[in-house]
């Protein structure tokens, strides 16, 4: 049961031209929005007007093979590196949280800890790190590998990586900076700590050269739904993004993950579960359906099949496109996503073409086409049934689908008391209702047990 007055958390998943693979071809969309700062500024300001908790940028450290093999038809080959972009957006926004993806597979933890701590300072406490393990095999080719690292290795590395990042964010205690000009003491050496991490994959001495950040530590987001993904999230994430196409799946995932959070000794409220939601909103259901169809009619079959192949982790070009979606074996990319595809296809007995047409706008996330009331009804149902603490909203085409949501759905949620009318706090941690993360050093000194995420 939800507590009285509990409210939904909202992320805006902003992908260049929009989530729909054909969005860039829509007449109202700027085709090269992925490399246009002014467009991003326009869009993030719409999200901030809507009082979103955060905006979210996905990322891959390389172009997917499907983009390369699309005969130049895919728009997803060109976009900004997200931390650089969010640093620019920090200067033109005030309250909205800024979450960027960085992979633990092809980075060094010191660099990641430093960049996100810097972004947290630059933005006044609004930074978040979406910790992923890289589903895109082609990233490996940019970092000295011929083949991708195995799924289990990527998660083992991610765990050690996150331990180091969190440890480095705890380098400086809250009051370590003294700034005493007269006495000549810049910082208190007792309150700046070495990490001295020596593990299976990394050796990092520390400390970090960025002091304690405005929200203590940047927020950690995790978006893997496999067993290993859920365990990593239970241990360290503040927010989980996930693709849950149906309410029953959402309830089962929510229950399972919150149980894992409890098992590691954290409070289930410390982790917010936010499934993706792809809303197409109209003043009538027919208008919404027409908007969606306009995008669907622009899908290029080459791009659609390429997207499905890479999400499934199998080349589907050898299968009859109007035949059933095959029963594919597990593979080394995203295990969570293949399951969603299989379940969706099985539920509706779909062909390959039907499935790629279905995911072209949603990538396996929940698609809702309707009026503001219908969309709000569904959000309320997911929230009250404990399938979601909030949603990662995935606008189909930018900026139009986002402004539709902000102008039509958000006021409906506000009327129901389900969403804030104004920002109350100034940091992302405050928006999410998460508590202050004491450093392991402060906890040890006060004789309190370090939380699991602060364990040495
Ligand atoms: C909403 C959402 C956003 C994601 N964004 C990224 C991303 O930007 N880059 C990436 O490599 N993986 C991304 N992923 C994939 C996962 O984080 C994860 O690395 C992948 O699904 C494999 O994990 P799994 O097998 O545990 O599901 C995203 C997943 C979801 C649900």
XYZ file of C-alpha atoms and ligand atoms in Angstrom:
487
model
C 0.000 0.000 0.000
C 1.194 3.477 -0.852
C 1.436 6.027 1.949
C -1.123 8.850 1.712
C 0.289 11.712 -0.351
C 2.942 9.577 -2.062
C 3.873 10.982 -5.427
C 5.179 9.653 -8.702
C 8.804 10.312 -9.760
C 9.400 11.245 -13.374
C 12.412 11.002 -15.645
C 12.506 12.366 -19.186
C 14.430 9.992 -21.444
C 15.594 12.447 -24.073
C 17.082 10.835 -27.137
C 18.155 13.388 -29.744
C 15.136 13.417 -32.091
C 12.972 11.159 -29.877
C 12.581 7.468 -29.076
C 10.891 6.531 -32.318
C 13.417 5.318 -34.889
C 11.653 7.313 -37.608
C 11.286 10.519 -35.556
C 14.084 12.298 -37.394
C 12.025 12.089 -40.612
C 8.975 13.764 -39.074
C 8.366 17.271 -40.474
C 8.285 18.894 -36.996
C 11.561 17.351 -35.826
C 15.033 18.768 -36.387
C 16.835 15.866 -38.044
C 20.233 16.601 -36.484
C 18.911 17.410 -32.992
C 21.430 14.935 -31.529
C 24.228 17.357 -32.307
C 22.423 20.644 -31.739
C 22.873 22.253 -28.337
C 20.060 24.753 -28.885
C 17.586 21.917 -29.495
C 18.660 20.198 -26.273
C 18.256 23.466 -24.385
C 14.763 23.856 -25.806
C 13.816 20.320 -24.827
C 15.299 20.287 -21.302
C 13.492 23.545 -20.564
C 10.205 21.890 -21.489
C 11.009 19.030 -19.097
C 11.913 21.491 -16.334
C 8.675 23.397 -16.942
C 6.938 20.050 -16.368
C 8.816 19.674 -13.007
C 10.423 16.397 -14.029
C 12.737 14.937 -11.401
C 15.399 14.388 -14.012
C 16.325 14.197 -17.639
C 18.192 11.120 -18.783
C 20.667 10.563 -21.592
C 21.525 7.063 -22.803
C 24.908 6.402 -24.360
C 27.076 3.953 -26.221
C 30.811 4.304 -26.639
C 30.555 3.486 -30.316
C 28.177 3.205 -33.226
C 26.032 0.054 -33.290
C 26.695 -2.263 -36.217
C 23.029 -1.915 -37.132
C 23.577 1.814 -37.770
C 26.640 1.086 -39.891
C 24.777 -1.566 -41.866
C 21.659 0.560 -42.424
C 22.864 1.964 -45.750
C 22.978 5.381 -44.108
C 19.319 5.217 -43.054
C 19.682 5.355 -39.286
C 19.809 8.664 -37.410
C 21.356 7.166 -34.290
C 24.896 7.378 -35.580
C 25.514 10.961 -34.442
C 25.025 12.409 -30.965
C 26.930 14.206 -28.207
C 28.876 12.554 -25.420
C 26.405 12.933 -22.508
C 28.501 14.306 -19.627
C 29.836 17.058 -21.843
C 26.303 17.856 -22.955
C 24.885 17.830 -19.419
C 27.650 20.172 -18.271
C 26.373 22.679 -20.825
C 22.739 22.072 -19.848
C 23.600 22.553 -16.157
C 24.298 26.200 -16.927
C 20.877 26.885 -18.451
C 18.666 24.920 -16.018
C 18.054 25.286 -12.298
C 16.222 22.383 -10.767
C 15.932 19.377 -13.031
C 18.232 16.409 -12.323
C 20.806 15.581 -15.008
C 21.513 11.870 -15.516
C 24.055 10.607 -18.010
C 25.062 7.081 -18.918
C 28.635 5.857 -18.569
C 29.639 2.247 -19.042
C 31.657 0.403 -16.420
C 32.984 -1.866 -19.153
C 35.024 0.680 -21.092
C 35.938 3.327 -18.541
C 38.204 3.751 -15.547
C 36.467 4.298 -12.199
C 38.631 7.264 -11.220
C 37.633 9.166 -14.354
C 33.957 8.388 -13.894
C 33.971 9.356 -10.198
C 35.701 12.613 -11.025
C 33.462 13.626 -13.920
C 30.184 12.983 -12.111
C 31.426 14.674 -8.933
C 32.348 17.674 -11.069
C 28.926 17.638 -12.753
C 27.305 17.526 -9.324
C 29.189 20.679 -8.314
C 28.560 22.396 -11.646
C 24.822 21.753 -11.365
C 24.352 22.442 -7.655
C 23.616 18.813 -6.771
C 21.679 17.527 -9.756
C 23.986 14.865 -11.236
C 23.212 11.186 -11.742
C 25.219 8.312 -13.196
C 23.420 5.625 -15.184
C 25.730 2.695 -14.617
C 25.520 0.275 -17.546
C 27.587 -2.654 -18.690
C 27.340 -2.057 -22.477
C 24.975 -4.203 -24.459
C 26.585 -2.947 -27.674
C 29.254 -5.388 -28.799
C 30.752 -2.822 -31.177
C 31.955 -0.753 -28.210
C 34.556 -3.449 -27.557
C 36.220 -2.749 -30.917
C 36.998 0.799 -29.807
C 38.855 -0.304 -26.700
C 41.328 -2.895 -27.901
C 39.092 -5.998 -27.935
C 38.099 -8.281 -30.821
C 35.094 -9.664 -28.972
C 32.825 -8.274 -26.285
C 33.468 -9.156 -22.650
C 31.175 -11.905 -21.347
C 28.000 -10.765 -19.570
C 29.102 -12.162 -16.175
C 32.533 -10.529 -16.473
C 30.967 -7.203 -17.324
C 28.827 -7.344 -14.191
C 31.717 -8.495 -11.975
C 33.746 -5.580 -13.285
C 30.789 -3.214 -12.793
C 30.485 -4.223 -9.140
C 34.136 -3.538 -8.363
C 33.968 -0.384 -10.487
C 30.989 0.957 -8.519
C 32.654 0.136 -5.181
C 35.587 2.282 -6.224
C 33.483 5.139 -7.542
C 31.431 5.278 -4.333
C 34.617 5.008 -2.266
C 36.176 7.898 -4.163
C 33.044 10.009 -3.715
C 33.549 9.450 0.020
C 37.171 10.691 -0.121
C 36.260 14.034 1.368
C 34.077 14.253 4.429
C 31.256 16.774 4.384
C 33.224 19.388 6.332
C 36.728 18.641 5.043
C 37.163 22.020 3.365
C 38.143 24.618 5.985
C 39.062 27.549 3.714
C 40.684 29.398 6.617
C 42.593 32.203 4.930
C 44.056 33.626 8.092
C 45.160 30.344 9.569
C 46.359 29.136 6.168
C 44.453 25.809 6.207
C 42.601 24.960 3.004
C 41.415 21.546 4.111
C 41.451 19.289 7.166
C 43.854 16.426 6.429
C 42.020 14.220 8.969
C 38.949 14.448 6.771
C 40.491 13.593 3.424
C 40.823 9.829 2.997
C 42.819 7.489 0.811
C 40.869 4.691 -0.818
C 43.716 2.182 -1.210
C 41.610 -0.187 -3.287
C 43.371 -3.321 -4.518
C 40.937 -5.679 -6.195
C 40.744 -8.289 -8.908
C 40.526 -5.759 -11.717
C 41.534 -2.370 -10.365
C 44.104 -0.751 -8.138
C 43.145 2.773 -7.113
C 44.803 4.730 -4.350
C 42.699 7.898 -4.331
C 41.683 10.250 -2.919
C 39.502 12.015 -5.462
C 40.542 15.520 -6.425
C 36.955 16.789 -6.270
C 35.530 17.434 -2.788
C 32.265 16.142 -1.346
C 29.446 17.095 -3.681
C 26.298 19.134 -3.010
C 24.101 16.036 -2.766
C 26.745 14.032 -0.915
C 27.211 11.709 -3.829
C 25.709 11.816 -7.301
C 22.648 9.581 -7.728
C 23.302 6.107 -9.138
C 20.905 4.737 -11.733
C 21.070 1.146 -12.973
C 19.254 -0.269 -15.976
C 20.003 -3.980 -16.237
C 17.171 -6.417 -15.569
C 19.029 -9.745 -15.609
C 19.798 -11.567 -12.343
C 23.222 -9.938 -12.223
C 21.702 -6.570 -13.129
C 19.164 -6.786 -10.304
C 21.822 -7.789 -7.782
C 24.024 -4.873 -8.752
C 21.057 -2.508 -8.518
C 19.962 -3.882 -5.147
C 23.420 -3.256 -3.799
C 24.137 0.252 -5.047
C 21.395 1.905 -7.130
C 19.180 4.783 -6.071
C 17.032 4.439 -9.196
C 16.355 1.554 -11.570
C 15.190 2.007 -15.136
C 13.582 -1.040 -16.645
C 11.480 -2.135 -19.605
C 8.236 -3.721 -18.337
C 5.632 -3.918 -21.078
C 2.717 -5.207 -18.976
C 1.403 -4.483 -15.473
C 1.813 -8.079 -14.298
C 5.495 -8.078 -15.381
C 5.983 -4.737 -13.654
C 4.510 -5.982 -10.364
C 6.652 -9.123 -10.408
C 9.849 -7.198 -11.188
C 9.126 -4.577 -8.519
C 8.487 -7.191 -5.847
C 11.569 -9.183 -6.782
C 13.916 -6.205 -6.837
C 12.615 -4.649 -3.599
C 13.083 -8.035 -1.944
C 16.709 -8.096 -3.101
C 17.175 -4.574 -1.704
C 15.835 -5.753 1.661
C 18.153 -8.772 1.605
C 21.273 -6.598 1.394
C 20.097 -4.603 4.415
C 18.819 -1.495 2.670
C 15.357 -0.019 2.993
C 13.170 -0.710 -0.070
C 12.396 3.040 -0.173
C 16.093 3.717 -0.878
C 15.655 2.454 -4.423
C 13.117 3.934 -6.836
C 11.909 1.679 -9.629
C 11.018 3.576 -12.792
C 9.857 1.525 -15.778
C 9.936 3.127 -19.206
C 6.655 4.579 -20.469
C 6.184 5.735 -24.010
C 3.088 7.930 -24.096
C 1.371 9.174 -27.223
C -1.155 11.700 -26.034
C -3.963 13.393 -27.923
C -7.017 15.411 -27.036
C -8.946 12.353 -28.201
C -7.822 8.762 -28.583
C -8.214 9.066 -32.351
C -5.915 12.092 -32.414
C -3.302 10.194 -30.403
C -3.596 7.174 -32.684
C -3.169 9.390 -35.746
C -0.027 10.982 -34.291
C 1.435 7.541 -33.669
C 0.499 6.284 -37.122
C 2.225 9.267 -38.717
C 5.498 8.071 -37.179
C 4.842 4.404 -37.882
C 4.356 5.205 -41.581
C 7.885 6.623 -41.680
C 9.596 3.408 -40.475
C 12.229 2.146 -42.874
C 12.157 -1.713 -42.907
C 15.982 -1.846 -42.985
C 16.206 0.260 -39.825
C 13.348 -1.601 -38.132
C 14.837 -5.041 -38.737
C 18.281 -3.784 -37.703
C 16.911 -2.472 -34.405
C 15.161 -5.748 -33.642
C 18.265 -7.785 -34.553
C 20.523 -5.818 -32.274
C 18.054 -5.747 -29.398
C 17.591 -9.504 -29.720
C 21.339 -10.037 -30.085
C 20.803 -12.113 -33.260
C 20.894 -11.288 -36.960
C 17.296 -11.828 -38.073
C 17.828 -11.050 -41.758
C 17.868 -14.787 -42.623
C 14.372 -15.367 -41.213
C 11.124 -14.728 -43.142
C 10.040 -11.257 -42.092
C 6.386 -12.288 -42.086
C 7.106 -15.494 -40.177
C 6.957 -15.883 -36.387
C 9.577 -14.295 -34.129
C 11.906 -17.269 -33.561
C 12.663 -18.830 -30.195
C 16.211 -17.489 -29.871
C 18.761 -18.773 -27.359
C 20.254 -16.488 -24.686
C 23.264 -14.490 -25.780
C 25.928 -12.130 -24.566
C 24.076 -8.814 -25.018
C 21.161 -7.686 -22.874
C 19.456 -10.714 -21.367
C 16.665 -8.637 -19.823
C 15.742 -7.183 -23.218
C 15.615 -10.479 -25.121
C 13.157 -11.789 -22.553
C 10.910 -8.746 -23.033
C 10.946 -9.286 -26.812
C 10.137 -12.981 -26.505
C 7.318 -12.349 -24.037
C 5.807 -9.602 -26.196
C 5.944 -11.728 -29.358
C 4.516 -14.787 -27.600
C 1.686 -12.865 -25.940
C 0.367 -11.609 -29.273
C 1.695 -14.284 -31.628
C 3.699 -11.709 -33.573
C 5.709 -11.925 -36.780
C 9.152 -10.386 -37.076
C 7.720 -7.428 -39.002
C 4.969 -6.862 -36.452
C 7.488 -6.977 -33.618
C 9.923 -4.486 -35.143
C 7.022 -2.200 -35.990
C 5.883 -2.457 -32.369
C 9.283 -1.663 -30.845
C 10.220 1.075 -33.337
C 8.895 3.682 -30.974
C 9.376 1.971 -27.656
C 12.245 -0.569 -27.729
C 10.167 -2.971 -25.688
C 8.971 -0.374 -23.194
C 5.331 0.181 -22.365
C 3.482 2.088 -25.113
C 0.264 3.922 -24.187
C -1.724 5.750 -26.828
C -4.658 7.813 -25.625
C -5.969 10.890 -23.879
C -4.279 12.491 -20.893
C -6.869 10.860 -18.651
C -6.219 7.401 -20.073
C -2.469 7.782 -19.719
C -2.765 9.155 -16.172
C -5.127 6.266 -15.314
C -2.518 3.777 -16.350
C 0.266 5.567 -14.474
C -1.884 5.692 -11.372
C -2.683 2.011 -11.664
C 0.986 1.044 -11.972
C 1.910 3.321 -9.078
C -0.817 2.155 -6.681
C -0.332 -1.520 -7.595
C 3.381 -1.191 -6.763
C 4.683 -1.883 -10.221
C 6.449 1.500 -10.259
C 7.656 4.310 -7.992
C 7.743 6.501 -11.066
C 8.312 6.379 -14.797
C 11.033 7.105 -17.269
C 9.004 8.955 -19.893
C 10.152 8.205 -23.428
C 8.786 10.838 -25.830
C 8.414 9.477 -29.338
C 9.368 12.636 -31.256
C 11.007 15.744 -29.801
C 10.048 18.307 -28.806
C 6.347 17.701 -29.659
C 5.714 14.490 -27.708
C 7.367 15.926 -24.597
C 5.404 19.178 -24.678
C 2.180 17.188 -25.231
C 2.972 15.204 -22.076
C 3.865 18.315 -20.076
C 0.832 20.294 -21.225
C -1.756 17.527 -21.031
C -0.725 14.627 -18.777
C 1.206 16.424 -16.026
C -1.712 18.747 -15.117
C -3.931 15.652 -14.904
C -1.449 13.963 -12.535
C -1.218 17.163 -10.489
C -5.011 17.384 -10.220
C -4.973 13.879 -8.776
C -2.286 14.855 -6.261
C 0.059 12.324 -7.844
C 2.750 14.729 -8.986
C 4.395 17.882 -7.605
C 3.204 21.312 -8.719
C 6.521 22.930 -7.823
C 10.002 21.713 -7.053
C 10.440 21.569 -3.299
C 14.126 20.738 -3.023
C 17.064 21.858 -5.085
C 18.999 18.607 -5.556
C 18.078 15.463 -7.453
C 18.406 13.518 -4.200
C 15.797 15.782 -2.628
C 13.440 15.477 -5.605
C 13.629 11.691 -5.271
C 13.093 11.795 -1.502
C 16.355 9.979 -0.782
C 18.292 10.455 2.427
C 21.717 12.051 2.789
C 24.512 9.505 2.149
C 26.910 9.746 5.086
C 30.490 8.876 4.186
C 31.819 5.586 5.517
C 34.373 7.597 7.498
C 31.768 9.716 9.267
C 29.698 6.615 10.021
C 32.697 4.759 11.425
C 33.673 7.719 13.586
C 30.141 8.058 14.937
C 30.124 4.350 15.764
C 27.359 3.681 13.260
C 27.522 0.791 10.857
C 28.493 1.733 7.367
C 25.633 1.087 4.952
C 26.229 -1.815 2.547
C 27.145 0.581 -0.232
C 29.842 1.987 1.941
C 31.472 -1.319 2.859
C 35.215 -1.506 2.307
C 15.873 2.585 -19.840
C 17.147 1.868 -20.154
C 18.210 2.595 -20.628
C 19.422 1.972 -20.947
N 20.432 2.725 -21.414
C 21.574 2.133 -21.783
C 22.618 2.890 -22.327
O 22.490 4.097 -22.467
N 23.758 2.252 -22.698
C 23.922 0.909 -22.544
O 24.981 0.396 -22.877
N 22.939 0.155 -22.037
C 21.783 0.738 -21.662
N 20.779 -0.022 -21.156
C 21.019 -1.449 -21.030
C 21.329 -1.936 -19.616
O 21.789 -0.975 -18.780
C 22.228 -3.151 -19.537
O 23.569 -2.786 -19.711
C 21.843 -4.192 -20.538
O 20.457 -4.256 -20.649
C 22.350 -5.539 -20.127
O 21.866 -5.823 -18.870
P 20.896 -6.999 -18.497
O 21.380 -8.204 -19.224
O 21.091 -7.061 -17.007
O 19.476 -6.593 -18.863
C 19.567 0.575 -20.809
C 18.474 -0.174 -20.349
C 17.273 0.452 -20.023
C 16.146 -0.362 -19.502
